[in-house]
Each structure stands twice: as C-alpha cells, then as structure tokens.
Short mmCIF file of C-alpha atoms in Angstrom, two decimals:
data_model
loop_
_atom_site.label_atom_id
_atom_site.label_comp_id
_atom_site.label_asym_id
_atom_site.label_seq_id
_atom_site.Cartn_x
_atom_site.Cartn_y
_atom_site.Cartn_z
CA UNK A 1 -23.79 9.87 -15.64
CA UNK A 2 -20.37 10.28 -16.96
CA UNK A 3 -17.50 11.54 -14.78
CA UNK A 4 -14.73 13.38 -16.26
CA UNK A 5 -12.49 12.40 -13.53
CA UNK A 6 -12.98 8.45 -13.46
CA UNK A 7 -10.78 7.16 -15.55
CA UNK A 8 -12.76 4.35 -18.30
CA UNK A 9 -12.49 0.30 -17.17
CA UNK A 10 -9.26 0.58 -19.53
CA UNK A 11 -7.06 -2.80 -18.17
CA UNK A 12 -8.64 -6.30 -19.08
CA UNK A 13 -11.08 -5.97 -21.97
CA UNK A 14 -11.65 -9.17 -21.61
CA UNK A 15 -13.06 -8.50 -18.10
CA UNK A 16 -16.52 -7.48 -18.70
CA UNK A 17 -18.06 -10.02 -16.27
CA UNK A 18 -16.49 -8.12 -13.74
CA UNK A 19 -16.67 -5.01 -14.63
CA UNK A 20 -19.40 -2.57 -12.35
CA UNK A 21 -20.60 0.40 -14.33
CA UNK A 22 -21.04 4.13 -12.07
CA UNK A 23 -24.34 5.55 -12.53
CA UNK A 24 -24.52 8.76 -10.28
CA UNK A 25 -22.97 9.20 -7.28
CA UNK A 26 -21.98 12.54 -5.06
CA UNK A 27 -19.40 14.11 -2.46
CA UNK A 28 -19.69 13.27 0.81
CA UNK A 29 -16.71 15.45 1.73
CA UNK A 30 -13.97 17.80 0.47
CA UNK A 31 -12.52 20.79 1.19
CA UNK A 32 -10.07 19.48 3.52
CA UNK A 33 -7.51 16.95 3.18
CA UNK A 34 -9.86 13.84 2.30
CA UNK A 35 -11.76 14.10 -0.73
CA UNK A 36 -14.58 11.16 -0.05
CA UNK A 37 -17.13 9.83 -2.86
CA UNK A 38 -19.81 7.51 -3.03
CA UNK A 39 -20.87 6.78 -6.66
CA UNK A 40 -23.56 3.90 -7.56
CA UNK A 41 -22.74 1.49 -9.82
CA UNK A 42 -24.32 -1.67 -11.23
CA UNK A 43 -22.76 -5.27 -10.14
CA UNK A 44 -21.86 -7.19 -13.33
CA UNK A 45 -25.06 -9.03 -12.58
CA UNK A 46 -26.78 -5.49 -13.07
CA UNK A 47 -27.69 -5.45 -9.48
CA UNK A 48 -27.42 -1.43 -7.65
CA UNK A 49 -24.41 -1.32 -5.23
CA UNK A 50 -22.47 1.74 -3.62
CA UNK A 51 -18.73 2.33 -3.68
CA UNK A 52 -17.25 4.66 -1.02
CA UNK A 53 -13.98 5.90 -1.57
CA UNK A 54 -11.01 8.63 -1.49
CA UNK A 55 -10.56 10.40 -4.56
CA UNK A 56 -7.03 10.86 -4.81
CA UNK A 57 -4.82 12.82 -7.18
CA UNK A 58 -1.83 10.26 -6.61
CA UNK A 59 1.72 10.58 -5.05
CA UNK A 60 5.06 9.84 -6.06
CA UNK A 61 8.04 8.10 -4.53
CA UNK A 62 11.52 8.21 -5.23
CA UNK A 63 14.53 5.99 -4.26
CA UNK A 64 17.74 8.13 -4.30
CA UNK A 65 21.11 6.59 -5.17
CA UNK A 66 24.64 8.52 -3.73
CA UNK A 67 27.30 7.89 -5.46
CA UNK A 68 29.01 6.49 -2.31
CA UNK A 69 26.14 3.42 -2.76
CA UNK A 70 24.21 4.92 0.76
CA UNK A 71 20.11 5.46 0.10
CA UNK A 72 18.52 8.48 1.06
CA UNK A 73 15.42 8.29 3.09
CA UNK A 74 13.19 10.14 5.17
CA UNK A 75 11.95 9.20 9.18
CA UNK A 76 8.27 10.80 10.00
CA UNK A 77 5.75 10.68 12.35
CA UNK A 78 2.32 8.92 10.57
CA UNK A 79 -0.57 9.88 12.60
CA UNK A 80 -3.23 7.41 11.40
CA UNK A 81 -0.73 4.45 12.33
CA UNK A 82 0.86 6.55 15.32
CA UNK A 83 4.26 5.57 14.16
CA UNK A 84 7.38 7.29 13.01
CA UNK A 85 8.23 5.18 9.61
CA UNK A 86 11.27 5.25 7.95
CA UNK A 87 10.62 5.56 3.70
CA UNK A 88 11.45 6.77 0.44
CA UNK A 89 10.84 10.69 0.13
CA UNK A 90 7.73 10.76 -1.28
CA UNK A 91 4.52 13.20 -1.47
CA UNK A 92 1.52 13.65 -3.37
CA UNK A 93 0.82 15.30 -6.44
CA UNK A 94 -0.31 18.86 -6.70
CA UNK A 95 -3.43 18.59 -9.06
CA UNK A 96 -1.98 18.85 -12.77
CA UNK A 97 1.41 18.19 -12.17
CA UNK A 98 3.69 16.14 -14.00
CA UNK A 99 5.47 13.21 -12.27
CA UNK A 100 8.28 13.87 -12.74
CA UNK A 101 7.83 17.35 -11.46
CA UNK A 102 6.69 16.54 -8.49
CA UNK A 103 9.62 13.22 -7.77
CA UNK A 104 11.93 16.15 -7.91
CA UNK A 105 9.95 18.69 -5.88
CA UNK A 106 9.39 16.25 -3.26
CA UNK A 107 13.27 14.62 -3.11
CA UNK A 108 14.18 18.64 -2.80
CA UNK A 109 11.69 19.40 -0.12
CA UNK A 110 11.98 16.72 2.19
CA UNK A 111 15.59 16.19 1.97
CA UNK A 112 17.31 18.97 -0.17
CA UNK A 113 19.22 16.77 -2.58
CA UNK A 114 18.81 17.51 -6.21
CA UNK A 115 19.21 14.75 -9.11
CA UNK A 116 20.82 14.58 -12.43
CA UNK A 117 19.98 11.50 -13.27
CA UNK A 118 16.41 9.91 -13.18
CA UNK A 119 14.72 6.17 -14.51
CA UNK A 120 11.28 5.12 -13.83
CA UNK A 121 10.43 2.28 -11.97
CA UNK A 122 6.80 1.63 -12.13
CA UNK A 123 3.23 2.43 -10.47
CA UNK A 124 1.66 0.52 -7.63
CA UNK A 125 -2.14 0.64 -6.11
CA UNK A 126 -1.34 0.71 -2.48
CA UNK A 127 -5.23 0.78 -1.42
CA UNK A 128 -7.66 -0.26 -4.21
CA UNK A 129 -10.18 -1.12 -1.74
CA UNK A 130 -11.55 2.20 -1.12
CA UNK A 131 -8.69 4.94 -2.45
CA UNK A 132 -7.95 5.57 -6.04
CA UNK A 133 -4.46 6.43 -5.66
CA UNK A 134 -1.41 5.06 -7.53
CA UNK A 135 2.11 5.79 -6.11
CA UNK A 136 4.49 5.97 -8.81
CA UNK A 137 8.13 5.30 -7.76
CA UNK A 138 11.11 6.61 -9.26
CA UNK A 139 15.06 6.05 -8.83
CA UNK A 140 17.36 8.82 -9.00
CA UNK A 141 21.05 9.30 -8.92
CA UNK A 142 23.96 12.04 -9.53
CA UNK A 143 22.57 13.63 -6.36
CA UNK A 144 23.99 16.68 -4.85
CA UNK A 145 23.09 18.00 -1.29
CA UNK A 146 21.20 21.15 -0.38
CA UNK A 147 18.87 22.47 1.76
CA UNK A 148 15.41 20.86 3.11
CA UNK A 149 12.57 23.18 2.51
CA UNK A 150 9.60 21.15 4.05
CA UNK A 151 6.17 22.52 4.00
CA UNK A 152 4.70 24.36 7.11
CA UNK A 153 3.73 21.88 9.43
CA UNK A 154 6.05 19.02 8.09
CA UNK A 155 8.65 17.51 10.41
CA UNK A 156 10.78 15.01 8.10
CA UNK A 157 14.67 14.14 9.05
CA UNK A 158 17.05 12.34 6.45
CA UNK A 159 18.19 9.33 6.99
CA UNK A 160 21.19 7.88 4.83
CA UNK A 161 21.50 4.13 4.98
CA UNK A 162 23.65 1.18 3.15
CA UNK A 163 21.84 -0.76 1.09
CA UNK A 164 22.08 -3.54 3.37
CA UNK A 165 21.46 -1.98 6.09
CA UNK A 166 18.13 -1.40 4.76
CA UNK A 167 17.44 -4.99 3.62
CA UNK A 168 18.85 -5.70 7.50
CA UNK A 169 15.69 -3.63 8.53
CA UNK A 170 12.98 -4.78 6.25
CA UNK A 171 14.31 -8.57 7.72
CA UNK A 172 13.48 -7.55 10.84
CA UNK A 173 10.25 -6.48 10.15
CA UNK A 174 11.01 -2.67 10.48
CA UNK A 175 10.36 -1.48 7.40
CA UNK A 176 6.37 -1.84 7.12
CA UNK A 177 5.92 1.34 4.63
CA UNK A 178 4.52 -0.24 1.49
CA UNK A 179 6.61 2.37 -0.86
CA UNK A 180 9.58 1.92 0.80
CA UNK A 181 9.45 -2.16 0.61
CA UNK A 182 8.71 -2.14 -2.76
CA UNK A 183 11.26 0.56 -3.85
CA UNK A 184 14.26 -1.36 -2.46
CA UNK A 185 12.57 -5.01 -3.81
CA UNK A 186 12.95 -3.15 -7.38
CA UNK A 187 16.55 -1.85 -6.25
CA UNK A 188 17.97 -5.19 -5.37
CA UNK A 189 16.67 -6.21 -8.99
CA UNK A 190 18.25 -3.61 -10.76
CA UNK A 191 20.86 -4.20 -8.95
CA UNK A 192 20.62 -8.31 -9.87
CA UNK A 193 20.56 -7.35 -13.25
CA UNK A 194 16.69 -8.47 -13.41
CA UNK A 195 14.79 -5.21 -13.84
CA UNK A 196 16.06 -2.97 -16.21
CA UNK A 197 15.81 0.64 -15.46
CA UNK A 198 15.89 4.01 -18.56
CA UNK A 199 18.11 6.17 -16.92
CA UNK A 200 17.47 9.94 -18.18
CA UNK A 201 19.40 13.06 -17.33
CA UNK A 202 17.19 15.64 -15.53
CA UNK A 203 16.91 17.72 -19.01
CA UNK A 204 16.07 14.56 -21.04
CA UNK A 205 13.41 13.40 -18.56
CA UNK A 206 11.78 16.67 -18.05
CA UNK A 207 11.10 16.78 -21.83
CA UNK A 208 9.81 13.52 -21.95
CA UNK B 1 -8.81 14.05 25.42
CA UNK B 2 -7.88 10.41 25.17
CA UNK B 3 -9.10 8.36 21.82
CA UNK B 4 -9.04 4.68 23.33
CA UNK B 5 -9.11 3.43 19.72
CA UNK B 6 -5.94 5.19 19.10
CA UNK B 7 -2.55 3.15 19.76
CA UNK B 8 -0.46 5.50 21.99
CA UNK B 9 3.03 6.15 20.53
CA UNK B 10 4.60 2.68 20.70
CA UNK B 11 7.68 2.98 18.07
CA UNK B 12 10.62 4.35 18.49
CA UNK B 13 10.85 5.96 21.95
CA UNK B 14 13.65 8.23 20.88
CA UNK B 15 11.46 10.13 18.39
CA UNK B 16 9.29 12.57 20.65
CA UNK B 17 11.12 15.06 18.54
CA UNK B 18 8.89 13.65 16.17
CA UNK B 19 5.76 13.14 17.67
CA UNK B 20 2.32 14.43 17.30
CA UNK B 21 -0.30 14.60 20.03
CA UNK B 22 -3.57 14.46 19.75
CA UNK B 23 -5.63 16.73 21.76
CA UNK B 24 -9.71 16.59 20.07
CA UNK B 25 -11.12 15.70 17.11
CA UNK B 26 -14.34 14.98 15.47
CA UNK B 27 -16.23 11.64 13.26
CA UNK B 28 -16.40 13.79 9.54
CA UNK B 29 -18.20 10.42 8.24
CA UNK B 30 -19.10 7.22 9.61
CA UNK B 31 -21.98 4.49 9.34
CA UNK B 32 -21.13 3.67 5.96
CA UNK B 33 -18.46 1.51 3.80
CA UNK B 34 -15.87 4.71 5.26
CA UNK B 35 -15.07 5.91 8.69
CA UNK B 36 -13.27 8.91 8.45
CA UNK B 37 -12.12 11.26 11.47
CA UNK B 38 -10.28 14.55 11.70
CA UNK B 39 -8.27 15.02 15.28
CA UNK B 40 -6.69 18.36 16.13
CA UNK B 41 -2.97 17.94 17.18
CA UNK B 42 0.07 19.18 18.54
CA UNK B 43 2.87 19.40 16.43
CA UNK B 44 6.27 18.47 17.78
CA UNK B 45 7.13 22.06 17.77
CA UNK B 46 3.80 22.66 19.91
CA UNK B 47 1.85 24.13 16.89
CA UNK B 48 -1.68 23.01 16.45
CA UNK B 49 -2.49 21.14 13.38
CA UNK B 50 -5.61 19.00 12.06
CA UNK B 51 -5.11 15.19 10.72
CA UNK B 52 -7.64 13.82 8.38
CA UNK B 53 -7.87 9.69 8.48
CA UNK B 54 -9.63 6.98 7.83
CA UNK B 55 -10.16 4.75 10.85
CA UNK B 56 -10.13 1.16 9.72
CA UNK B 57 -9.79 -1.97 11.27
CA UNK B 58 -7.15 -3.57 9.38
CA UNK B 59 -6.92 -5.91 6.93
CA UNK B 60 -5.90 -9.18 6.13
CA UNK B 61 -4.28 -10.63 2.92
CA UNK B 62 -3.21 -14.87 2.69
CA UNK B 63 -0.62 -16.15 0.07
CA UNK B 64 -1.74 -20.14 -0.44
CA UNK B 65 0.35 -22.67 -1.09
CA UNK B 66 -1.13 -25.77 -3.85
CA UNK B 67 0.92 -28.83 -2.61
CA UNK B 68 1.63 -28.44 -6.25
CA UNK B 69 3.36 -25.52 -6.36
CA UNK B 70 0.92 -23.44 -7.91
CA UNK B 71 -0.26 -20.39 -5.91
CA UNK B 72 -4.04 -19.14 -5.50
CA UNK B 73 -5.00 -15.91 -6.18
CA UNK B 74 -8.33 -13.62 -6.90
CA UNK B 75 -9.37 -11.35 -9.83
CA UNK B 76 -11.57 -8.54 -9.37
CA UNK B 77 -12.57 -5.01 -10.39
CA UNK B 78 -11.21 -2.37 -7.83
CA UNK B 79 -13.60 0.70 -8.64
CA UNK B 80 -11.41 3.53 -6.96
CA UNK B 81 -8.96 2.43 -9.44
CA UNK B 82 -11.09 1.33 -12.39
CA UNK B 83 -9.03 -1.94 -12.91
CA UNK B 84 -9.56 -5.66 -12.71
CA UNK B 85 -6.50 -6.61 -9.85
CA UNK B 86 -4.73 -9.36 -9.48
CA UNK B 87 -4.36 -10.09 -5.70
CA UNK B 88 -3.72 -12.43 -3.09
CA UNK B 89 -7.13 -13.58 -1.17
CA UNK B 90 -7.67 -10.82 1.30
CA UNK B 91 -10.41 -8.50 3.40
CA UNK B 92 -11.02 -6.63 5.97
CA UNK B 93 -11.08 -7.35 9.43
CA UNK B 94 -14.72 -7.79 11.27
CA UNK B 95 -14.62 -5.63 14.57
CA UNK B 96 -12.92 -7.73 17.79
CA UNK B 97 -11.87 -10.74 15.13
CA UNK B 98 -8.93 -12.23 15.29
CA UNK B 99 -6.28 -11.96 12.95
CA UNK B 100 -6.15 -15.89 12.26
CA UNK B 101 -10.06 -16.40 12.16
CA UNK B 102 -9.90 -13.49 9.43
CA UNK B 103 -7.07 -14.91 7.40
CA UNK B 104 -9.12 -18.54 7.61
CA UNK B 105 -12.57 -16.45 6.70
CA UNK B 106 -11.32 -14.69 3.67
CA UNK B 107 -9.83 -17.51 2.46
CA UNK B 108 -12.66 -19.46 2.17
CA UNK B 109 -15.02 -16.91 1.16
CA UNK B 110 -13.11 -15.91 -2.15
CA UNK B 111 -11.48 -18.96 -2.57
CA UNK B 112 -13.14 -22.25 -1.01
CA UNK B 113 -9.54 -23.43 0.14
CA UNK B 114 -9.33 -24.30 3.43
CA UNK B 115 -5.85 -24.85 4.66
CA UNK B 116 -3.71 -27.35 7.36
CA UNK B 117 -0.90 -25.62 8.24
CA UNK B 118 -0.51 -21.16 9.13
CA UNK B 119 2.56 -19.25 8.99
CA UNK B 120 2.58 -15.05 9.98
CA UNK B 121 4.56 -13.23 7.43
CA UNK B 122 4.40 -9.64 8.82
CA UNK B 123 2.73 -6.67 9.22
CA UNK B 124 2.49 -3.49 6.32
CA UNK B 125 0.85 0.02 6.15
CA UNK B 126 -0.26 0.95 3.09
CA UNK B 127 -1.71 4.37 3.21
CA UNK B 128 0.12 5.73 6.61
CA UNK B 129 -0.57 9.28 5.70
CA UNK B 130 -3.90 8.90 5.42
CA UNK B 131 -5.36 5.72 7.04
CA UNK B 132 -4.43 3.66 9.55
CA UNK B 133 -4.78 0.36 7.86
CA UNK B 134 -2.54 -2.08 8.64
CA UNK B 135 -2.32 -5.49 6.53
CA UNK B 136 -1.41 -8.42 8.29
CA UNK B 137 0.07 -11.03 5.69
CA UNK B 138 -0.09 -14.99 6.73
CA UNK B 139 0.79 -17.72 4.45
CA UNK B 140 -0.82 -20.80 4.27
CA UNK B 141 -0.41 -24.66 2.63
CA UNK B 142 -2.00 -27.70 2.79
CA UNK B 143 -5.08 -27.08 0.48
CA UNK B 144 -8.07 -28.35 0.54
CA UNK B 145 -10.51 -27.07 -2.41
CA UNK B 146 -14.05 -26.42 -1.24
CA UNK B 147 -16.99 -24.12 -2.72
CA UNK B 148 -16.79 -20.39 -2.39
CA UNK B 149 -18.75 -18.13 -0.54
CA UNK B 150 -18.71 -14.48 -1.75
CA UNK B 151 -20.13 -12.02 0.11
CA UNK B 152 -23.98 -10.88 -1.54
CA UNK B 153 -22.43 -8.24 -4.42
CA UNK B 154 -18.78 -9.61 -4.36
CA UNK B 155 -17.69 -10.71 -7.77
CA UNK B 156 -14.58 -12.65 -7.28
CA UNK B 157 -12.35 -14.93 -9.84
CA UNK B 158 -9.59 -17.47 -8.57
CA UNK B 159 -6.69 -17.86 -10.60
CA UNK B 160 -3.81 -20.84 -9.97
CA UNK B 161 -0.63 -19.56 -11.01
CA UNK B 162 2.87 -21.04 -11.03
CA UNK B 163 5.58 -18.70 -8.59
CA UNK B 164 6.98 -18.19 -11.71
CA UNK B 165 4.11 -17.29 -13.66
CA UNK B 166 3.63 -14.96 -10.97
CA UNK B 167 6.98 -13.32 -10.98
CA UNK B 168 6.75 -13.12 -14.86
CA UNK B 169 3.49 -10.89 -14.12
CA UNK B 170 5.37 -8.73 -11.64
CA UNK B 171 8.33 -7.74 -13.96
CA UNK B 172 6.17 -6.78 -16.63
CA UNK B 173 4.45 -4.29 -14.25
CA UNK B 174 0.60 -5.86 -14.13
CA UNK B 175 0.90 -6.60 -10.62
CA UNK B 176 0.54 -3.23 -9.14
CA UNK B 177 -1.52 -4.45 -6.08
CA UNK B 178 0.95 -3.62 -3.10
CA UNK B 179 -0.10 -6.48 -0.62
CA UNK B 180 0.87 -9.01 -3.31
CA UNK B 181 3.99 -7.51 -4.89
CA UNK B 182 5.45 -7.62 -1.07
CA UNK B 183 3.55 -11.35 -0.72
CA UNK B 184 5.40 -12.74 -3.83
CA UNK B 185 8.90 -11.32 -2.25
CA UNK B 186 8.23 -12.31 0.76
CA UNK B 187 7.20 -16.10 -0.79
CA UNK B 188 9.91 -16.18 -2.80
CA UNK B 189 12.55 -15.03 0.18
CA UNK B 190 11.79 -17.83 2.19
CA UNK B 191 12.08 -19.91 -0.33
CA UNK B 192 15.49 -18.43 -1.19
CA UNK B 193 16.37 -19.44 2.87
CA UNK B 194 16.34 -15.52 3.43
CA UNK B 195 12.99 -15.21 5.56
CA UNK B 196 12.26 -17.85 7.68
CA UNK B 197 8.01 -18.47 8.34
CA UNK B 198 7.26 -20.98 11.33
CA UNK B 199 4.51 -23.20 10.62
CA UNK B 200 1.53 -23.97 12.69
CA UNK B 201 -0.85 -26.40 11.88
CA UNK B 202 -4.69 -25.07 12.17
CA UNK B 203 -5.22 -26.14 15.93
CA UNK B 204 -2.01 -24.45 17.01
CA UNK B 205 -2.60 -21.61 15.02
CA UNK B 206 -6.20 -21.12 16.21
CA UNK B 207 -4.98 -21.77 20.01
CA UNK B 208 -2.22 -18.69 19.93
#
C-alpha cells in the first residue's frame, strides 16, 4: 500500500539490506497538534515489524545577522522539557509552504525583524527515531526592526546576543536547543571561512 | 493536579513571566513504541491552553574513541525519515536506568565495543516543542571489539571513520543526524583545548 505522503527510500541506493518496506499502516491520532502513525513494514530480512511515529510537515530555523555583528534570538517556555530555552526563531511549516516563506514568516512573527538578505545553510533530522521532521536552517542578514506579531497563545521575547557571548553559553552547557547549537556551529564556519554560504537578496531567493 | 513525572520549573527562576502551568491533562496514546499526553495549561497571561507531547524517557547517544584515531559509528534506516543515517551508537533509555549503564548497553548492543575509560559531554533537547526527550551525550575510549547484540528486528551497520573523514561528511551536508553533528563538534572542541571532558575509568564511572 503506497502512501502519497512517505517520501521513497531515496538516500543510499546502495542500502537495500537495510532498507524496511511499509505495507499498510493507519492513524492513531490527528486532529490536534500531534499527528501519530503506525505503518507495518517488512525488516530487510522480510520479517513484519511496526513503526510508530509523528508525521510531521517540518520546521524551519533561521540565524539572523545585524549589521552591528549581535544575533537575534528568541527565549520561550518548552513545556515537554519544562524549560525556557534560548534559540534561533524558528517554527514549523504551514502545510504547502515554501521554506523560504515560512524562514521569513517566522523571523517576522517571533521577533519583527525583516531580511534583505538570505543563504541557506542546510537540513538536519533532529528526531529520526520516531518523528519525520527535518528542520531546515537558514542565515539571514540586512535586517531591519519591526514589530512582533506572535500567534495567539505564543509568549516569545528577543534576545540580541554577541556572537561570543553565545559560544560563552553553549560552553557552559546552556544552550541545549539542538537548532540553535547547530546554527551557530555553521556560523562560526562561515565565519572561519570553512562553509560557504549563497547569499540571495529577498527578491532573488523568493524566486528561486 | 500534580504530574510527578513532570520536572517542576527548574531553569531560569526569573522567567515566571514565561511560564506555563499545568493544571490536568490526559494519556492520548500509550502502551505502544509512543507515549503521547495532552495537559491543559495556564498560560503566563492566565489563559488556558492544551500541550500535546510525547513523554519519553530520554535517550542516550556515545561518541567512541579507536586508540587509533578512528571513530565508531552505526548505519541504519530511520523510517520516519525514509533514510539510511549515519549516527553515533545511541538508544533509548530503559525506565529507572542509569544514564552510564545505558551509554555502556547501547554501546555494546550496536557495536560490540566495550570501553575503559567514560567522559559526560552534555545534555541536548531535540524536539522541545513537542517531546521531552533529552539526549545525554558521553564519550568513550579505550576499545575493546566484541560481538554485537542487536535487539530482535534491529538492523544495524558499524562504520570506522577517521575525525576527518567524518568532518568531510558533515560539510558536504550527509550528516543531518542532530546528536552526531553536535557529537563531532563537541569531539573536535576538546580536541581543539576548547571543551574540556574529565575521564573516568569504567569503575569510577559506574560508582558516580
């Protein structure tokens, strides 16, 4: 039984001994925030198995650049961790929308600036275990401040912070977001001159 | 009504402004792979609000050390994501184990390695919004090789890579597992001098 929504086994064609193959599988819940499935799949060794998991339509991050050199970043309470963790702005995609889209929708929402400038940086897997979301992180710069407009419900405050006082925090072990220690990793090799970034303006990305 | 599972609001004493408090909540799924709740809360603004999580019990993820320099990692097909990963050796915690015991456990299981000497990189959370996983990352040397033991329907590869090898990986973007993106920096950091670890040899590990 096909599904229109699993992507094929597309990485590592040279993988098939590892490769477990869906053969039905339902909803155990939706409707809410969690969208859960279990599907049943055949083990490479063609043995029956179950997969549980949250079907998820993805999220982007982005890791904003002033001009002075200060980062912009976000402080929010995580209720599954019970934690207020400092990170990138960052949100998840509204079904259908393009990345890009919603990197600037999210970096206006949560902290009001707007970009002109705006480079990829890559996608990550942040729970492959049992979620089949990718975060995909972007860097943007030329920002210009305006208004927060968070969603109902959403209690974010900006945070702007050298970038070494945020390397001073991740040192210290205060930085445990995934995003946000991955985001700044990438910035410091920019930075270093060892990971190149595609800088677009806002008009040329958009039409990408 | 008091969740005893649920840490109270350790971090960051300052933020109540930021705080959400729980006050019911109901088990949506549970005696499977996935245990997922739903708790009605307070917003900091006194609003009521629902949270949708997964309760896990936390994970963790060992970067090994080959006397040789070489670095032991595991191949296998995430199905949420539809990709064969490259990852450090990792799992999930079994209820009431300790952190240690599961870092020695997983080790072995995917692996064989058994190891002489512990150090405890640091705690990350990879899906905060919606889980509230935490990974605990240890590092370990002193390798001894020994059979695997997979779990019954776990199909597992190890691979030996140089740090370098490893980087090279990273920078070409096919290393989108989070826990070993942060592993590698956090490897190559203390090697750098930048991130100290403190060694403990098995018995003083296993005696903390």
């Amino acid at each position: 039984m096909a599904d229109a929504e699993r992507p094929a086994p597309a990485e590592s064609p040279s993988d098939p001994h590892l490769f477990e193959r869906r053969i039905g599988g339902t909803t155990l819940l939706s409707g809410g925030f969690l969208e859960v499935r279990r599907d049943e799949v055949l083990l490479p060794d063609g043995s029956p198995a179950t997969r549980e998991y949250i079907q998820h339509s993805g999220a982007v991050a982005v890791v904003p650049l002033l001009d002075d050199g200060r980062l912009v970043l976000v402080r929010q309470y995580r209720y599954p961790v019970a934690k207020v963790l400092l990170e990138w702005p960052a949100g998840k995609r509204d079904p259908g929308e393009a990345l890009l889209d919603c990197a600037m929708r999210e970096l206006q929402e949560e902290t009001g600036y707007t970009a002109s400038e705006w480079a990829y940086g890559g996608e990550i897997h942040n729970a492959a275990a049992y979620s089949s979301e990718s975060i995909w992180i972007w860097f943007a710069r030329g920002l210009v401040a305006g208004p927060p407009r968070p969603d109902h419900g959403e209690f974010v405050e900006t945070v702007l912070l050298s970038e070494a006082e945020l390397d001073a925090i991740a040192n210290r072990d205060a930085l445990p977001d995934v995003k946000t220690l991955i985001g700044l990793h990438w910035l410091q090799r920019w930075r270093a001159g060892t990971r190149p970034l595609a800088w677009l303006s806002a008009a040329q990305a958009a039409a990408l």
